[in-house]
Structures are given as structure tokens and as C-alpha cells.
Amino acid sequence: MHPYTSIAEQFAPFKRVLYVHEFGNGNINDTYLVTTDADEQMQPEEKHFVLQRINTQVFKQPRLIMQNMRTFTEHMRRRAREEGHCWEMPRVIPTCEGQDFFIDPQGNFWRAISYVHGSRSYETIKDTKLAYEVGYALGTFQYLISDLPIERLADTLEGFHIMPRYLQGFDQAFSHNGYKSSAEVKYCLNFVEKRRAFASVLETAREQGRLQLRPVHGDPKVNNVMIQESTGRAISLVDLDTVKPGLVHYDIGDCMRSGCNPLGEETEDWEAVRFDPEIGAAILEGYLTQARHFLTPADYDYLFDSIRLLTFELGVRFFTDYLAGNVYFKVKHPQHNLQRALVQFKLTESIEAHEADIRHMIQGMVSPAL
Ligand code: GN1
Ligand code: MG
């Protein structure tokens, strides 16, 4: 019996839990797929569900996550139904006592959500059809949540995607640490120094009133897009802990940095990492079919910067965590965050090298709409 079977049972009254397997490869929370003895044909939704232990070092107020989830999933489900979108939102599964979460005797915070039946996700994008669907998923998500007033969403992770704050964190980690100064570390330090001025581009635009806060997903990387197996179409965007007020640019930048890197963010071959412009064009095309309805002209002006910035940002976050002794992201070995930082920095370099093409591509897609 898996050690977490009894925890899974808290969320499965009247059923027997058959298996609990580790699921996905999240860097923050611990995720398990639970299989129950429910009948696959009769109760497909109850056969499997996702059990997660929230990392409360990162998410200090996990109750706020559950509260937000109730608010926006209900809102988005209703809007999807009213407008005829074929779209699924994961459901919060209550405990036997009707709570949204379970706290175990050690004080761990557990919650369960439904698995989007008949769907799967991919770690990287290999063709433009999937790329289009990934972009479409983000556009649909942002569209369905776009009329939810931001005041209704709590801030579940303060400072998330605020790049100037990540740079402060980097400076602190750098001044306090005893890292070994290898050639890779020097490359990273130099890389960050050269881009300091650029780091505030989105926050400055927000302060100047050029960009506005909206409800955003926060973590729309490729493997959070659920693709319906029977049709190959995107049906959901999961991993909803960071849905909160933000800039839509955080999402599009994150989606592009994750989608346009065919080697994936975990590759050891960091020197070979490249941005794939064809995949990028297909993601943006899918995204804009939905996002056209709510993007402003100023939003378009910052699309290129967002792709470059979010990639750079994740590199800085990984590198800072390496310098700080791997305290935020889960790691498999002590150099893991350094390797991940190098991947993102190489990708940033490639995005910079393609700047003219990417800007041209964006221009070509938006001009007819403006
Ligand atoms: C973290 O845990 P996961 O993989 O869903 C991180 C994201 C990063 C991502 C990189 C709350 O997400 O911001 O883009 O790793 N989530 C948080 O893989 O920091
Ligand atoms: Mg996540």
C-alpha cells in the first residue's frame, strides 16, 4: 500500500483507493495520480483524480489558492457554457467532511482536483499543430477569465513574475554565498549584469499605465495544456495555483519560452538550446485567435519583450536558487538549478538573435487586427 493511500481516501468517500502514483514533474508541489475502484465507463471522472501536497514554503497561504480556485473555475465554467466553448475546468474534490483540503497530522496541506478525463499533456512541442493548440489554450483561458474583476482574486504568491524583485533576490543570494566560481557561473553572472536595465521593462510599463493588471494563469507552460486524445484539440489548462492578478505578458512570455524550446527546460545539452521561430509563430497564431478579443494596441507593443523577459526571468530564478543553495525549486542534484539556468540563458540569447524576425512575425499577425 502506498504511504499516501489513507490521505487519498480522505477525498474518496465510498470508494476504495487502488493505486497512488507520482505524477508529472512539478518543481514545487508534490503531485500524485490516484486510481479508485470506480467503474471506468460509468464514473470516468471518479476513476482517477489528482492529489497534491502544496509546498507551503512557497505558497504560504494555501487556503487562498482554494478560495481563488472556487471563484474562477465557477466563473470560467459558466462563461464557457454560455459562449459554447468546448473547454473543461478541473473541479475541486472535497474531503469526506466537505472541506476543500485536508491537513495531515504532520501539518501537510493536501488537496484533490479532478483529472481532465480523456486528455494528456506533452513535455515539449514537436509540431506546429500542437503549438497552435498550446497557444489556443492560453488564449481561451485568458479570454474566459478576462471579465472576472481582479479584486475577486487573492494574491497567492506575492512578487511572482515581478522581475525587479527577482533581481534583488539575486543580488542578495550573490552577496551571501560560497558558490564555486566555475566558467558556467561566470557566464551566468555576466549574462545577468548585461541585462539589468532591460529587467524592469514590463513593470515600468505597468507603472506608467501602459499595461494593466488582469487575471492571469501565471504558469502556462506546455505540460500544463491538456490535449483531448480523441480530437488532438486543447481542452484545458491546468496547474491553477498562480491564477491571480498580473500582466497577460507574464503568460504569453512563459508559454513561448516553454513552447519554443524543443530540447525542453531539463536538457543537459544546454549549449544546443535554440528558440524555434516556426513553433513560436504557430503558438502566437493559436493564441491570437482568442486574445484578439481583449488585447489593446499597447499590449501588442510588449509581446516581443515579454518573450525575452520571461525567459531571462526564469534563468535568473534558477540561478539565484543555485546560489542560495537550492531552497525553492526541487532538484535532483546540486548543479541542477545551474544547468536549468544555463538552458534559459541560452534560450534568451537565441530569442535576442531572432529579435528582428520575431518582431516582424508579430507585426504581420497583428496589423490586420489593428
Ligand atoms: C515552477 O512547479 P511547476 O513546474 O509547475 C514555477 C514556475 C516555473 C516552472 C519552471 C510557483 O512550476 O514559475 O516557470 O517551475 N512555479 C512557481 O519549470 O514558482
Ligand atoms: Mg506550476
Short mmCIF file of C-alpha atoms and ligand atoms in Angstrom, two decimals:
data_model
loop_
_atom_site.label_atom_id
_atom_site.label_comp_id
_atom_site.label_asym_id
_atom_site.label_seq_id
_atom_site.Cartn_x
_atom_site.Cartn_y
_atom_site.Cartn_z
CA MET A 1 0.00 0.00 0.00
CA HIS A 2 1.29 3.45 -0.91
CA PRO A 3 2.01 5.62 2.16
CA TYR A 4 -0.45 8.24 0.90
CA THR A 5 -3.35 5.86 0.29
CA SER A 6 -5.03 6.88 3.52
CA ILE A 7 -4.68 10.54 2.54
CA ALA A 8 -6.17 9.83 -0.89
CA GLU A 9 -9.08 8.08 0.87
CA GLN A 10 -9.97 11.34 2.60
CA PHE A 11 -11.07 12.56 -0.83
CA ALA A 12 -12.78 9.36 -1.97
CA PRO A 13 -15.71 8.53 0.26
CA PHE A 14 -17.49 5.27 -0.68
CA LYS A 15 -14.60 4.18 -2.91
CA ARG A 16 -11.51 2.09 -2.48
CA VAL A 17 -8.20 3.61 -3.47
CA LEU A 18 -6.36 1.11 -5.65
CA TYR A 19 -3.16 2.99 -6.53
CA VAL A 20 -1.31 6.21 -5.86
CA HIS A 21 1.43 7.08 -8.36
CA GLU A 22 3.76 10.04 -8.60
CA PHE A 23 2.54 12.19 -11.42
CA GLY A 24 4.06 14.86 -13.67
CA ASN A 25 7.26 16.63 -12.77
CA GLY A 26 6.33 19.83 -10.99
CA ASN A 27 9.16 21.79 -9.45
CA ILE A 28 7.23 22.98 -6.41
CA ASN A 29 4.30 20.82 -5.23
CA ASP A 30 4.19 17.02 -4.93
CA THR A 31 1.62 15.54 -7.30
CA TYR A 32 0.07 12.05 -7.38
CA LEU A 33 -2.47 10.37 -9.63
CA VAL A 34 -4.96 8.34 -7.63
CA THR A 35 -6.85 5.40 -9.12
CA THR A 36 -10.01 4.24 -7.35
CA ASP A 37 -12.25 1.23 -7.83
CA ALA A 38 -14.93 3.37 -9.53
CA ASP A 39 -16.24 1.96 -12.81
CA GLU A 40 -14.28 3.47 -15.70
CA GLN A 41 -17.32 3.51 -18.02
CA MET A 42 -19.96 4.59 -15.52
CA GLN A 43 -17.93 7.09 -13.46
CA PRO A 44 -14.92 8.07 -15.58
CA GLU A 45 -14.48 11.26 -13.55
CA GLU A 46 -14.17 9.32 -10.31
CA LYS A 47 -11.83 6.64 -11.56
CA HIS A 48 -8.80 8.95 -11.39
CA PHE A 49 -8.07 12.16 -9.57
CA VAL A 50 -5.06 14.31 -8.83
CA LEU A 51 -3.83 14.53 -5.25
CA GLN A 52 -1.36 17.27 -4.35
CA ARG A 53 0.67 18.28 -1.36
CA ILE A 54 1.05 22.04 -1.60
CA ASN A 55 4.53 23.33 -0.88
CA THR A 56 3.76 25.74 1.93
CA GLN A 57 7.31 27.15 1.93
CA VAL A 58 6.37 28.66 -1.42
CA PHE A 59 2.60 29.09 -1.07
CA LYS A 60 2.38 30.49 2.44
CA GLN A 61 -1.42 30.79 2.42
CA PRO A 62 -2.68 27.70 0.62
CA ARG A 63 -6.25 28.37 1.70
CA LEU A 64 -6.23 31.39 -0.60
CA ILE A 65 -5.41 29.09 -3.52
CA MET A 66 -8.51 27.02 -2.84
CA GLN A 67 -10.65 30.11 -2.41
CA ASN A 68 -9.43 31.53 -5.73
CA MET A 69 -9.97 28.19 -7.44
CA ARG A 70 -13.61 28.13 -6.42
CA THR A 71 -14.11 31.69 -7.64
CA PHE A 72 -12.52 31.50 -11.07
CA THR A 73 -13.36 27.92 -12.02
CA GLU A 74 -17.05 28.63 -11.46
CA HIS A 75 -16.82 31.86 -13.40
CA MET A 76 -14.96 30.30 -16.32
CA ARG A 77 -17.14 27.21 -16.47
CA ARG A 78 -20.22 29.39 -16.73
CA ARG A 79 -18.73 31.63 -19.38
CA ALA A 80 -17.54 28.66 -21.44
CA ARG A 81 -21.04 27.16 -21.30
CA GLU A 82 -22.75 30.42 -22.21
CA GLU A 83 -20.47 31.04 -25.17
CA GLY A 84 -20.31 27.49 -26.41
CA HIS A 85 -16.58 26.92 -25.82
CA CYS A 86 -15.58 23.29 -25.62
CA TRP A 87 -13.47 23.76 -22.51
CA GLU A 88 -13.01 21.98 -19.18
CA MET A 89 -12.04 23.37 -15.81
CA PRO A 90 -10.70 20.95 -13.19
CA ARG A 91 -13.02 20.60 -10.18
CA VAL A 92 -12.01 20.82 -6.54
CA ILE A 93 -12.81 17.48 -4.88
CA PRO A 94 -13.98 17.91 -1.30
CA THR A 95 -12.94 15.71 1.61
CA CYS A 96 -15.37 13.37 3.35
CA GLU A 97 -16.04 16.27 5.70
CA GLY A 98 -16.86 18.64 2.88
CA GLN A 99 -13.63 20.65 3.15
CA ASP A 100 -11.53 21.87 0.19
CA PHE A 101 -8.35 20.48 1.72
CA PHE A 102 -7.02 18.03 4.28
CA ILE A 103 -4.28 18.73 6.80
CA ASP A 104 -2.47 15.58 7.88
CA PRO A 105 -1.11 15.01 11.40
CA GLN A 106 2.30 16.36 10.30
CA GLY A 107 0.66 19.58 9.19
CA ASN A 108 0.96 18.96 5.42
CA PHE A 109 -1.65 20.65 3.25
CA TRP A 110 -3.35 18.28 0.78
CA ARG A 111 -5.98 18.93 -1.84
CA ALA A 112 -7.56 16.95 -4.66
CA ILE A 113 -8.73 18.02 -8.09
CA SER A 114 -10.36 16.16 -10.91
CA TYR A 115 -8.31 14.77 -13.77
CA VAL A 116 -9.46 16.04 -17.16
CA HIS A 117 -10.82 12.77 -18.48
CA GLY A 118 -9.62 11.56 -21.90
CA SER A 119 -6.78 14.06 -22.15
CA ARG A 120 -2.99 14.12 -21.91
CA SER A 121 -0.17 16.64 -21.90
CA TYR A 122 3.22 16.88 -23.62
CA GLU A 123 6.60 17.92 -22.23
CA THR A 124 7.78 19.63 -25.41
CA ILE A 125 6.25 20.69 -28.73
CA LYS A 126 7.36 18.72 -31.78
CA ASP A 127 5.00 20.10 -34.43
CA THR A 128 3.10 23.24 -35.31
CA LYS A 129 -0.32 21.65 -34.81
CA LEU A 130 0.38 21.10 -31.12
CA ALA A 131 1.97 24.56 -30.96
CA TYR A 132 -1.24 26.14 -32.28
CA GLU A 133 -3.29 24.24 -29.67
CA VAL A 134 -1.00 25.36 -26.85
CA GLY A 135 -1.42 28.99 -27.91
CA TYR A 136 -5.16 28.49 -28.34
CA ALA A 137 -5.35 27.06 -24.81
CA LEU A 138 -3.71 30.11 -23.30
CA GLY A 139 -5.86 32.49 -25.33
CA THR A 140 -9.03 30.65 -24.33
CA PHE A 141 -8.06 30.59 -20.67
CA GLN A 142 -7.29 34.32 -20.63
CA TYR A 143 -10.44 35.09 -22.59
CA LEU A 144 -12.74 33.11 -20.28
CA ILE A 145 -11.30 34.76 -17.18
CA SER A 146 -10.89 38.24 -18.69
CA ASP A 147 -14.18 39.62 -17.36
CA LEU A 148 -13.59 38.46 -13.79
CA PRO A 149 -12.76 41.58 -11.73
CA ILE A 150 -9.22 41.25 -10.33
CA GLU A 151 -10.47 42.31 -6.90
CA ARG A 152 -12.10 38.90 -6.63
CA LEU A 153 -8.74 37.12 -6.79
CA ALA A 154 -6.37 36.93 -3.82
CA ASP A 155 -2.61 37.20 -4.32
CA THR A 156 -1.45 33.62 -3.78
CA LEU A 157 2.24 34.30 -4.40
CA GLU A 158 3.47 37.79 -3.71
CA GLY A 159 6.08 39.11 -6.14
CA PHE A 160 5.53 36.33 -8.67
CA HIS A 161 6.94 37.43 -12.06
CA ILE A 162 7.94 40.85 -10.72
CA MET A 163 11.35 40.84 -12.35
CA PRO A 164 12.97 43.72 -10.42
CA ARG A 165 12.26 41.78 -7.23
CA TYR A 166 13.91 38.68 -8.62
CA LEU A 167 16.99 40.78 -9.36
CA GLN A 168 17.04 41.97 -5.75
CA GLY A 169 16.83 38.34 -4.65
CA PHE A 170 19.68 37.52 -7.00
CA ASP A 171 21.85 40.32 -5.56
CA GLN A 172 21.22 39.05 -2.05
CA ALA A 173 21.99 35.43 -2.88
CA PHE A 174 25.12 36.54 -4.72
CA SER A 175 26.45 38.58 -1.82
CA HIS A 176 25.87 35.85 0.77
CA ASN A 177 27.14 32.77 -0.78
CA GLY A 178 30.02 30.41 -1.02
CA TYR A 179 29.49 29.03 -4.53
CA LYS A 180 32.37 27.72 -6.62
CA SER A 181 33.16 30.11 -9.43
CA SER A 182 33.23 27.85 -12.48
CA ALA A 183 33.21 29.01 -16.11
CA GLU A 184 29.44 28.39 -16.17
CA VAL A 185 28.86 30.52 -13.08
CA LYS A 186 30.92 33.35 -14.59
CA TYR A 187 28.91 33.12 -17.80
CA CYS A 188 25.67 33.42 -15.80
CA LEU A 189 26.88 36.34 -13.67
CA ASN A 190 27.98 38.21 -16.75
CA PHE A 191 24.73 37.35 -18.51
CA VAL A 192 22.62 38.88 -15.76
CA GLU A 193 24.76 42.03 -15.47
CA LYS A 194 24.35 42.83 -19.15
CA ARG A 195 20.56 42.73 -18.92
CA ARG A 196 19.88 44.65 -15.72
CA ALA A 197 18.38 47.69 -17.42
CA PHE A 198 16.04 45.53 -19.50
CA ALA A 199 14.70 43.71 -16.44
CA SER A 200 12.17 46.39 -15.50
CA VAL A 201 10.57 46.74 -18.95
CA LEU A 202 7.14 45.29 -18.05
CA GLU A 203 6.89 46.71 -14.54
CA THR A 204 7.79 50.17 -15.81
CA ALA A 205 5.11 49.93 -18.49
CA ARG A 206 2.63 48.93 -15.81
CA GLU A 207 3.63 51.81 -13.54
CA GLN A 208 3.25 54.20 -16.46
CA GLY A 209 -0.27 52.90 -17.04
CA ARG A 210 0.56 51.45 -20.45
CA LEU A 211 -0.18 47.89 -19.30
CA GLN A 212 -2.98 46.88 -16.95
CA LEU A 213 -3.37 44.12 -14.41
CA ARG A 214 -5.77 41.37 -15.41
CA PRO A 215 -6.49 37.89 -14.13
CA VAL A 216 -3.73 35.62 -15.50
CA HIS A 217 -2.72 31.97 -15.25
CA GLY A 218 0.88 32.53 -14.15
CA ASP A 219 2.31 29.17 -15.20
CA PRO A 220 1.09 28.26 -18.70
CA LYS A 221 3.97 26.02 -19.67
CA VAL A 222 3.49 23.38 -22.33
CA ASN A 223 2.90 20.47 -19.98
CA ASN A 224 0.02 22.27 -18.30
CA VAL A 225 -2.02 22.26 -21.52
CA MET A 226 -4.37 19.27 -21.68
CA ILE A 227 -4.98 17.89 -25.15
CA GLN A 228 -8.09 15.83 -25.79
CA GLU A 229 -6.91 12.44 -27.04
CA SER A 230 -9.82 11.83 -29.38
CA THR A 231 -9.50 15.14 -31.27
CA GLY A 232 -5.99 16.48 -30.66
CA ARG A 233 -7.58 19.77 -29.54
CA ALA A 234 -6.67 21.69 -26.40
CA ILE A 235 -9.39 21.21 -23.82
CA SER A 236 -7.97 22.65 -20.60
CA LEU A 237 -5.10 24.49 -18.95
CA VAL A 238 -4.28 23.07 -15.52
CA ASP A 239 -1.99 23.91 -12.58
CA LEU A 240 -4.05 26.76 -11.24
CA ASP A 241 -2.24 27.80 -8.06
CA THR A 242 -0.84 31.00 -9.52
CA VAL A 243 -4.04 32.32 -11.11
CA LYS A 244 -4.15 35.88 -9.78
CA PRO A 245 -3.89 39.47 -10.95
CA GLY A 246 -0.90 40.00 -13.26
CA LEU A 247 0.06 41.03 -16.77
CA VAL A 248 -1.06 38.87 -19.68
CA HIS A 249 2.55 39.27 -20.82
CA TYR A 250 3.74 37.03 -17.99
CA ASP A 251 1.63 34.29 -19.50
CA ILE A 252 2.47 34.75 -23.15
CA GLY A 253 6.18 35.10 -22.35
CA ASP A 254 6.16 31.97 -20.22
CA CYS A 255 4.17 29.98 -22.75
CA MET A 256 6.54 30.98 -25.56
CA ARG A 257 9.75 30.30 -23.64
CA SER A 258 8.45 26.89 -22.70
CA GLY A 259 6.90 26.02 -26.08
CA CYS A 260 9.64 27.25 -28.41
CA ASN A 261 12.43 25.25 -26.80
CA PRO A 262 12.26 21.81 -28.45
CA LEU A 263 15.03 20.41 -26.22
CA GLY A 264 12.95 21.23 -23.13
CA GLU A 265 13.95 23.03 -19.95
CA GLU A 266 15.57 19.96 -18.40
CA THR A 267 18.07 19.20 -21.18
CA GLU A 268 21.72 18.71 -20.18
CA ASP A 269 22.80 19.80 -23.63
CA TRP A 270 22.31 23.47 -22.79
CA GLU A 271 24.72 24.71 -25.44
CA ALA A 272 22.43 23.32 -28.15
CA VAL A 273 19.30 25.13 -26.89
CA ARG A 274 17.59 27.28 -29.52
CA PHE A 275 14.34 29.22 -29.93
CA ASP A 276 12.24 27.68 -32.71
CA PRO A 277 10.55 30.54 -34.64
CA GLU A 278 8.15 28.27 -36.56
CA ILE A 279 6.77 26.82 -33.34
CA GLY A 280 6.61 30.38 -31.99
CA ALA A 281 4.56 31.58 -34.95
CA ALA A 282 2.08 28.72 -34.51
CA ILE A 283 1.68 29.34 -30.76
CA LEU A 284 1.03 33.04 -31.35
CA GLU A 285 -1.39 32.28 -34.15
CA GLY A 286 -3.43 30.00 -31.89
CA TYR A 287 -3.20 32.46 -29.02
CA LEU A 288 -4.35 35.45 -31.05
CA THR A 289 -7.49 33.73 -32.35
CA GLN A 290 -8.79 34.27 -28.79
CA ALA A 291 -6.62 37.07 -27.43
CA ARG A 292 -7.56 39.46 -30.24
CA HIS A 293 -10.80 39.99 -28.35
CA PHE A 294 -9.16 41.60 -25.34
CA LEU A 295 -5.61 42.76 -26.18
CA THR A 296 -5.02 46.51 -26.51
CA PRO A 297 -2.62 48.11 -29.01
CA ALA A 298 -0.13 48.73 -26.16
CA ASP A 299 -0.30 45.05 -25.22
CA TYR A 300 1.00 44.15 -28.68
CA ASP A 301 3.92 46.55 -28.30
CA TYR A 302 5.31 44.46 -25.45
CA LEU A 303 4.89 40.99 -26.88
CA PHE A 304 8.48 40.60 -28.01
CA ASP A 305 9.85 41.99 -24.74
CA SER A 306 7.67 39.58 -22.77
CA ILE A 307 9.11 36.56 -24.61
CA ARG A 308 12.66 37.72 -23.93
CA LEU A 309 11.96 38.84 -20.37
CA LEU A 310 10.14 35.76 -19.08
CA THR A 311 12.89 33.53 -20.42
CA PHE A 312 15.56 35.67 -18.80
CA GLU A 313 13.47 35.80 -15.61
CA LEU A 314 13.29 32.03 -15.23
CA GLY A 315 17.05 31.83 -15.83
CA VAL A 316 17.62 34.36 -13.05
CA ARG A 317 15.24 32.49 -10.74
CA PHE A 318 17.04 29.17 -11.32
CA PHE A 319 20.47 30.75 -10.99
CA THR A 320 19.51 32.59 -7.78
CA ASP A 321 18.24 29.34 -6.33
CA TYR A 322 21.52 27.65 -7.24
CA LEU A 323 23.44 30.44 -5.47
CA ALA A 324 21.11 30.25 -2.47
CA GLY A 325 21.64 26.50 -2.07
CA ASN A 326 18.55 25.11 -3.87
CA VAL A 327 15.86 26.22 -1.47
CA TYR A 328 12.93 26.92 -3.84
CA PHE A 329 12.86 24.54 -6.83
CA LYS A 330 13.12 20.79 -6.24
CA VAL A 331 16.44 19.46 -7.54
CA LYS A 332 17.81 16.03 -8.42
CA HIS A 333 21.48 17.05 -7.88
CA PRO A 334 23.33 20.14 -6.56
CA GLN A 335 24.10 21.54 -10.05
CA HIS A 336 20.55 21.06 -11.32
CA ASN A 337 19.44 24.68 -10.97
CA LEU A 338 22.66 25.91 -12.57
CA GLN A 339 22.03 23.63 -15.54
CA ARG A 340 18.43 24.88 -15.78
CA ALA A 341 19.61 28.50 -15.63
CA LEU A 342 22.06 27.87 -18.48
CA VAL A 343 19.22 26.44 -20.58
CA GLN A 344 17.10 29.56 -20.09
CA PHE A 345 20.03 31.92 -20.72
CA LYS A 346 20.91 30.15 -23.97
CA LEU A 347 17.28 30.39 -24.99
CA THR A 348 17.27 34.11 -24.13
CA GLU A 349 20.34 34.58 -26.32
CA SER A 350 18.62 32.82 -29.19
CA ILE A 351 15.49 34.96 -28.75
CA GLU A 352 17.69 38.05 -28.86
CA ALA A 353 19.39 36.79 -32.02
CA HIS A 354 15.95 36.33 -33.64
CA GLU A 355 14.60 39.69 -32.46
CA ALA A 356 14.05 41.19 -35.91
CA ASP A 357 12.26 38.05 -37.21
CA ILE A 358 10.09 37.70 -34.13
CA ARG A 359 9.06 41.36 -34.20
CA HIS A 360 8.31 41.05 -37.90
CA MET A 361 6.22 37.95 -37.31
CA ILE A 362 4.22 39.66 -34.54
CA GLN A 363 3.69 42.70 -36.73
CA GLY A 364 2.39 40.51 -39.55
CA MET A 365 -0.11 38.85 -37.27
CA VAL A 366 -1.45 41.92 -35.52
CA SER A 367 -1.59 44.51 -38.27
CA PRO A 368 -4.85 43.26 -39.79
CA ALA A 369 -6.48 43.46 -36.37
CA LEU A 370 -5.44 47.00 -35.54
C1 GN1 B 1 7.55 26.03 -11.37
O1 GN1 B 1 6.18 23.52 -10.30
P1 GN1 B 1 5.94 23.92 -11.70
O2 GN1 B 1 6.83 23.15 -12.62
O3 GN1 B 1 4.50 23.89 -12.08
C2 GN1 B 1 7.37 27.52 -11.16
C3 GN1 B 1 7.14 28.23 -12.48
C4 GN1 B 1 8.28 27.93 -13.43
C5 GN1 B 1 8.43 26.41 -13.58
C6 GN1 B 1 9.60 26.06 -14.45
C7 GN1 B 1 5.11 28.65 -8.36
O4 GN1 B 1 6.35 25.49 -11.84
O5 GN1 B 1 7.08 29.63 -12.28
O6 GN1 B 1 8.08 28.51 -14.69
O7 GN1 B 1 8.60 25.78 -12.29
N1 GN1 B 1 6.23 27.75 -10.27
C8 GN1 B 1 6.33 28.54 -9.20
O8 GN1 B 1 9.55 24.73 -14.80
O9 GN1 B 1 7.35 29.14 -8.90
MG MG B 2 3.08 25.08 -11.68
#
